[in-house]
C-alpha positions as a Python dict, from the first residue, in 0.01 Angstrom:
ca = {
    (1, 'M'): (0, 0, 0),
    (2, 'K'): (-343, -34, -157),
    (3, 'V'): (-369, -344, -377),
    (4, 'A'): (-632, -436, -635),
    (5, 'L'): (-702, -793, -744),
    (6, 'G'): (-851, -815, -1094),
    (7, 'Q'): (-1013, -1157, -1132),
    (8, 'F'): (-1166, -1247, -1469),
    (9, 'A'): (-1209, -1527, -1724),
    (10, 'V'): (-961, -1513, -2014),
    (11, 'S'): (-1117, -1548, -2361),
    (12, 'R'): (-982, -1666, -2695),
    (13, 'E'): (-961, -1312, -2837),
    (14, 'W'): (-664, -1107, -2722),
    (15, 'Q'): (-844, -783, -2805),
    (16, 'E'): (-1123, -874, -2563),
    (17, 'N'): (-873, -960, -2290),
    (18, 'A'): (-682, -637, -2350),
    (19, 'A'): (-1007, -441, -2310),
    (20, 'T'): (-1079, -621, -1981),
    (21, 'C'): (-727, -547, -1852),
    (22, 'L'): (-756, -182, -1953),
    (23, 'D'): (-1089, -150, -1773),
    (24, 'L'): (-945, -305, -1456),
    (25, 'M'): (-640, -80, -1477),
    (26, 'Q'): (-858, 230, -1509),
    (27, 'R'): (-1081, 129, -1217),
    (28, 'A'): (-783, 45, -998),
    (29, 'A'): (-614, 377, -1077),
    (30, 'E'): (-936, 570, -1007),
    (31, 'A'): (-949, 400, -667),
    (32, 'D'): (-591, 514, -597),
    (33, 'A'): (-452, 161, -586),
    (34, 'D'): (-74, 130, -589),
    (35, 'L'): (-68, -225, -728),
    (36, 'L'): (-304, -420, -955),
    (37, 'V'): (-252, -795, -988),
    (38, 'L'): (-418, -982, -1277),
    (39, 'P'): (-430, -1359, -1343),
    (40, 'E'): (-180, -1581, -1522),
    (41, 'A'): (-178, -1608, -1903),
    (42, 'V'): (-417, -1321, -1971),
    (43, 'L'): (-329, -1276, -2339),
    (44, 'A'): (-556, -1547, -2482),
    (45, 'R'): (-676, -1899, -2407),
    (46, 'D'): (-901, -2167, -2556),
    (47, 'N'): (-981, -2428, -2291),
    (48, 'S'): (-1067, -2682, -2561),
    (49, 'D'): (-728, -2639, -2731),
    (50, 'P'): (-427, -2627, -2494),
    (51, 'D'): (-192, -2557, -2787),
    (52, 'F'): (-373, -2233, -2865),
    (53, 'V'): (-145, -2044, -2626),
    (54, 'I'): (144, -2110, -2866),
    (55, 'Q'): (-50, -1979, -3167),
    (56, 'A'): (-169, -1674, -2973),
    (57, 'A'): (167, -1586, -2815),
    (58, 'Q'): (298, -1235, -2878),
    (59, 'P'): (638, -1075, -2814),
    (60, 'L'): (659, -828, -2527),
    (61, 'D'): (652, -543, -2781),
    (62, 'G'): (343, -690, -2951),
    (63, 'P'): (1, -521, -2975),
    (64, 'F'): (-147, -668, -2655),
    (65, 'L'): (113, -541, -2413),
    (66, 'S'): (166, -222, -2613),
    (67, 'R'): (-195, -122, -2545),
    (68, 'L'): (-150, -177, -2174),
    (69, 'L'): (179, 9, -2166),
    (70, 'D'): (24, 306, -2344),
    (71, 'A'): (-257, 313, -2088),
    (72, 'S'): (-8, 305, -1800),
    (73, 'L'): (183, 611, -1920),
    (74, 'H'): (5, 868, -1706),
    (75, 'T'): (-49, 673, -1386),
    (76, 'A'): (171, 552, -1102),
    (77, 'L'): (-21, 223, -1083),
    (78, 'T'): (194, -91, -1108),
    (79, 'T'): (19, -377, -1292),
    (80, 'I'): (135, -739, -1280),
    (81, 'M'): (18, -1030, -1498),
    (82, 'S'): (162, -1311, -1708),
    (83, 'V'): (150, -1355, -2086),
    (84, 'H'): (275, -1615, -2332),
    (85, 'V'): (568, -1505, -2547),
    (86, 'P'): (706, -1695, -2852),
    (87, 'S'): (1006, -1913, -2775),
    (88, 'V'): (1225, -2178, -2940),
    (89, 'Q'): (1128, -2535, -3036),
    (90, 'Q'): (779, -2420, -3139),
    (91, 'K'): (692, -2343, -2779),
    (92, 'A'): (622, -2034, -2570),
    (93, 'L'): (750, -1878, -2251),
    (94, 'N'): (511, -1796, -1967),
    (95, 'V'): (638, -1450, -1875),
    (96, 'L'): (522, -1253, -1573),
    (97, 'V'): (550, -880, -1643),
    (98, 'A'): (524, -579, -1415),
    (99, 'I'): (442, -254, -1595),
    (100, 'R'): (437, 104, -1472),
    (101, 'S'): (446, 448, -1634),
    (102, 'G'): (466, 308, -1987),
    (103, 'K'): (754, 68, -1916),
    (104, 'I'): (810, -298, -1834),
    (105, 'I'): (986, -269, -1499),
    (106, 'A'): (1034, -645, -1450),
    (107, 'A'): (993, -968, -1647),
    (108, 'Y'): (1013, -1320, -1505),
    (109, 'E'): (999, -1646, -1704),
    (110, 'K'): (805, -1907, -1506),
    (111, 'L'): (1043, -2153, -1342),
    (112, 'H'): (810, -2435, -1238),
    (113, 'L'): (591, -2570, -1518),
    (114, 'Y'): (262, -2739, -1435),
    (115, 'D'): (338, -3102, -1514),
    (116, 'A'): (93, -3246, -1262),
    (117, 'F'): (-267, -3360, -1221),
    (118, 'S'): (-272, -3505, -1576),
    (119, 'M'): (-159, -3175, -1729),
    (120, 'Q'): (171, -3111, -1908),
    (121, 'E'): (257, -2743, -1941),
    (122, 'S'): (608, -2834, -2058),
    (123, 'Q'): (463, -2969, -2385),
    (124, 'R'): (389, -2609, -2484),
    (125, 'V'): (610, -2392, -2263),
    (126, 'N'): (984, -2370, -2204),
    (127, 'P'): (1090, -2311, -1841),
    (128, 'G'): (1276, -2008, -1718),
    (129, 'H'): (1612, -2040, -1546),
    (130, 'A'): (1647, -1729, -1327),
    (131, 'V'): (1512, -1633, -985),
    (132, 'P'): (1264, -1348, -1034),
    (133, 'P'): (1369, -997, -936),
    (134, 'L'): (1213, -786, -662),
    (135, 'I'): (1033, -466, -751),
    (136, 'E'): (946, -175, -526),
    (137, 'V'): (588, -55, -495),
    (138, 'A'): (482, 215, -247),
    (139, 'G'): (802, 164, -51),
    (140, 'M'): (758, -214, -14),
    (141, 'K'): (963, -489, -178),
    (142, 'V'): (753, -720, -393),
    (143, 'G'): (859, -1073, -493),
    (144, 'L'): (723, -1229, -811),
    (145, 'M'): (588, -1584, -854),
    (146, 'T'): (355, -1755, -1103),
    (147, 'C'): (86, -2014, -1020),
    (148, 'Y'): (256, -2357, -976),
    (149, 'D'): (556, -2178, -819),
    (150, 'V'): (354, -2161, -497),
    (151, 'R'): (401, -2536, -445),
    (152, 'F'): (778, -2486, -413),
    (153, 'P'): (855, -2321, -78),
    (154, 'E'): (1220, -2262, -164),
    (155, 'L'): (1130, -1992, -418),
    (156, 'A'): (913, -1793, -176),
    (157, 'R'): (1182, -1829, 92),
    (158, 'R'): (1451, -1705, -148),
    (159, 'L'): (1240, -1399, -232),
    (160, 'A'): (1182, -1328, 138),
    (161, 'L'): (1554, -1358, 208),
    (162, 'D'): (1621, -1119, -80),
    (163, 'G'): (1403, -867, 102),
    (164, 'A'): (1045, -924, -15),
    (165, 'T'): (769, -826, 225),
    (166, 'V'): (496, -895, -33),
    (167, 'L'): (467, -1201, -259),
    (168, 'V'): (256, -1168, -573),
    (169, 'L'): (111, -1472, -750),
    (170, 'P'): (-85, -1446, -1079),
    (171, 'A'): (-244, -1787, -1135),
    (172, 'A'): (-483, -1998, -1340),
    (173, 'W'): (-563, -2260, -1076),
    (174, 'V'): (-745, -2552, -1237),
    (175, 'K'): (-1055, -2694, -1067),
    (176, 'G'): (-1047, -3047, -933),
    (177, 'P'): (-1073, -3264, -622),
    (178, 'L'): (-907, -3088, -327),
    (179, 'K'): (-769, -2815, -554),
    (180, 'E'): (-950, -2528, -377),
    (181, 'M'): (-814, -2658, -46),
    (182, 'H'): (-462, -2674, -190),
    (183, 'W'): (-490, -2314, -309),
    (184, 'A'): (-607, -2186, 28),
    (185, 'L'): (-347, -2390, 219),
    (186, 'L'): (-47, -2310, 0),
    (187, 'T'): (-106, -1936, -26),
    (188, 'R'): (-147, -1909, 351),
    (189, 'A'): (156, -2128, 416),
    (190, 'R'): (387, -1926, 191),
    (191, 'A'): (273, -1605, 364),
    (192, 'L'): (302, -1741, 718),
    (193, 'E'): (631, -1927, 685),
    (194, 'N'): (799, -1618, 535),
    (195, 'T'): (607, -1354, 735),
    (196, 'C'): (515, -1182, 407),
    (197, 'Y'): (189, -1068, 257),
    (198, 'M'): (64, -1290, -26),
    (199, 'V'): (-144, -1137, -307),
    (200, 'A'): (-271, -1431, -516),
    (201, 'V'): (-502, -1371, -814),
    (202, 'G'): (-666, -1663, -993),
    (203, 'E'): (-845, -1671, -1324),
    (204, 'C'): (-1211, -1764, -1293),
    (205, 'G'): (-1449, -1917, -1550),
    (206, 'P'): (-1539, -2273, -1653),
    (207, 'R'): (-1193, -2424, -1592),
    (208, 'N'): (-1033, -2231, -1306),
    (209, 'I'): (-1136, -2157, -949),
    (210, 'G'): (-1092, -1781, -911),
    (211, 'N'): (-1074, -1747, -529),
    (212, 'S'): (-826, -1458, -541),
    (213, 'L'): (-709, -1354, -196),
    (214, 'V'): (-476, -1147, 17),
    (215, 'V'): (-309, -1321, 311),
    (216, 'D'): (-131, -1127, 583),
    (217, 'P'): (213, -1219, 731),
    (218, 'L'): (53, -1427, 1008),
    (219, 'G'): (-153, -1635, 767),
    (220, 'V'): (-483, -1448, 799),
    (221, 'A'): (-687, -1402, 480),
    (222, 'V'): (-781, -1032, 487),
    (223, 'A'): (-961, -1028, 150),
    (224, 'N'): (-1110, -1311, -55),
    (225, 'A'): (-1299, -1333, -385),
    (226, 'A'): (-1538, -1609, -488),
    (227, 'E'): (-1569, -1773, -831),
    (228, 'S'): (-1694, -1480, -1041),
    (229, 'P'): (-1521, -1186, -1213),
    (230, 'T'): (-1449, -908, -966),
    (231, 'L'): (-1215, -625, -871),
    (232, 'L'): (-1120, -665, -507),
    (233, 'F'): (-928, -414, -295),
    (234, 'A'): (-719, -455, 20),
    (235, 'D'): (-474, -250, 222),
    (236, 'I'): (-126, -385, 299),
    (237, 'D'): (47, -244, 606),
    (238, 'P'): (427, -262, 642),
    (239, 'E'): (382, -233, 1018),
    (240, 'R'): (196, -563, 1011),
    (241, 'V'): (503, -723, 852),
    (242, 'A'): (729, -566, 1116),
    (243, 'Y'): (500, -688, 1395),
    (244, 'A'): (485, -1042, 1253),
    (245, 'R'): (862, -1059, 1221),
    (246, 'R'): (909, -945, 1579),
    (247, 'M'): (661, -1199, 1713),
    (248, 'L'): (764, -1481, 1478),
    (249, 'P'): (1127, -1432, 1368),
    (250, 'V'): (1146, -1744, 1152),
    (251, 'L'): (1377, -1580, 900),
    (252, 'E'): (1627, -1512, 1180),
    (253, 'N'): (1579, -1843, 1362),
    (254, 'R'): (1628, -2077, 1065),
    (255, 'R'): (1925, -2315, 1088),
    (256, 'F'): (1956, -2454, 735),
    (257, 'V'): (2164, -2223, 517),
    (258, 'R'): (2295, -2285, 166),
    (259, 'P'): (2542, -2011, 70),
    (260, 'E'): (2542, -2123, -294),
    (261, 'L'): (2181, -1999, -314),
    (262, 'G'): (2286, -1658, -192),
    (263, 'E'): (2139, -1706, 156),
    (264, 'S'): (2306, -1567, 463),
}
């Protein structure tokens, strides 16, 4: 599988962000990528006004996503990102969407809201309640996560047990003391402990770190972006997953099993 990581800074204008997404989609398709991962909350953002995401939220059939769906009609490229969608109680939902061939093939409402480091995502966003689905891309099973989800190992493990060999993580990782180290450590840990690839894409710009990366199933970063907008490519090899799981069969060797979570 050839993956593309589209790192950029989200602006206040949804039309501008749509144009950026469309450009990244076109470039990824021209490079014969199978999967393009974009950051979290790409519809619109104003860093000086956290509540702006509620005002800017659009339904999944709104103009932002409709433009992207139209552009995906004649390509096999799968594109993953998250957007804010209107919800109840004057809040929004942070919805990860996977689109391909003019359709939304998966949607996942973010489970773990970022109520940490003096931030309170739950003031503006309602949490989801369902484990995200797996999707298939180029013959590999892809598990879906969003940003703060990476701090909760049970979600990544559940996706691996469901059959994921690739974990995808759109994010908007906020700068701060030790935060870059947390990002590097957590993305590698989730890949290594589940012997999965991790494709993590962070927004860049004045507030967030960027640092998008691909980690292989043995915890090796095989591609890494810096702090600026970029389109990064990497190859994902299912044989590398098979090798890692032969050498390090942690999914088989684990002793703690909770049948109520669907594990076996």
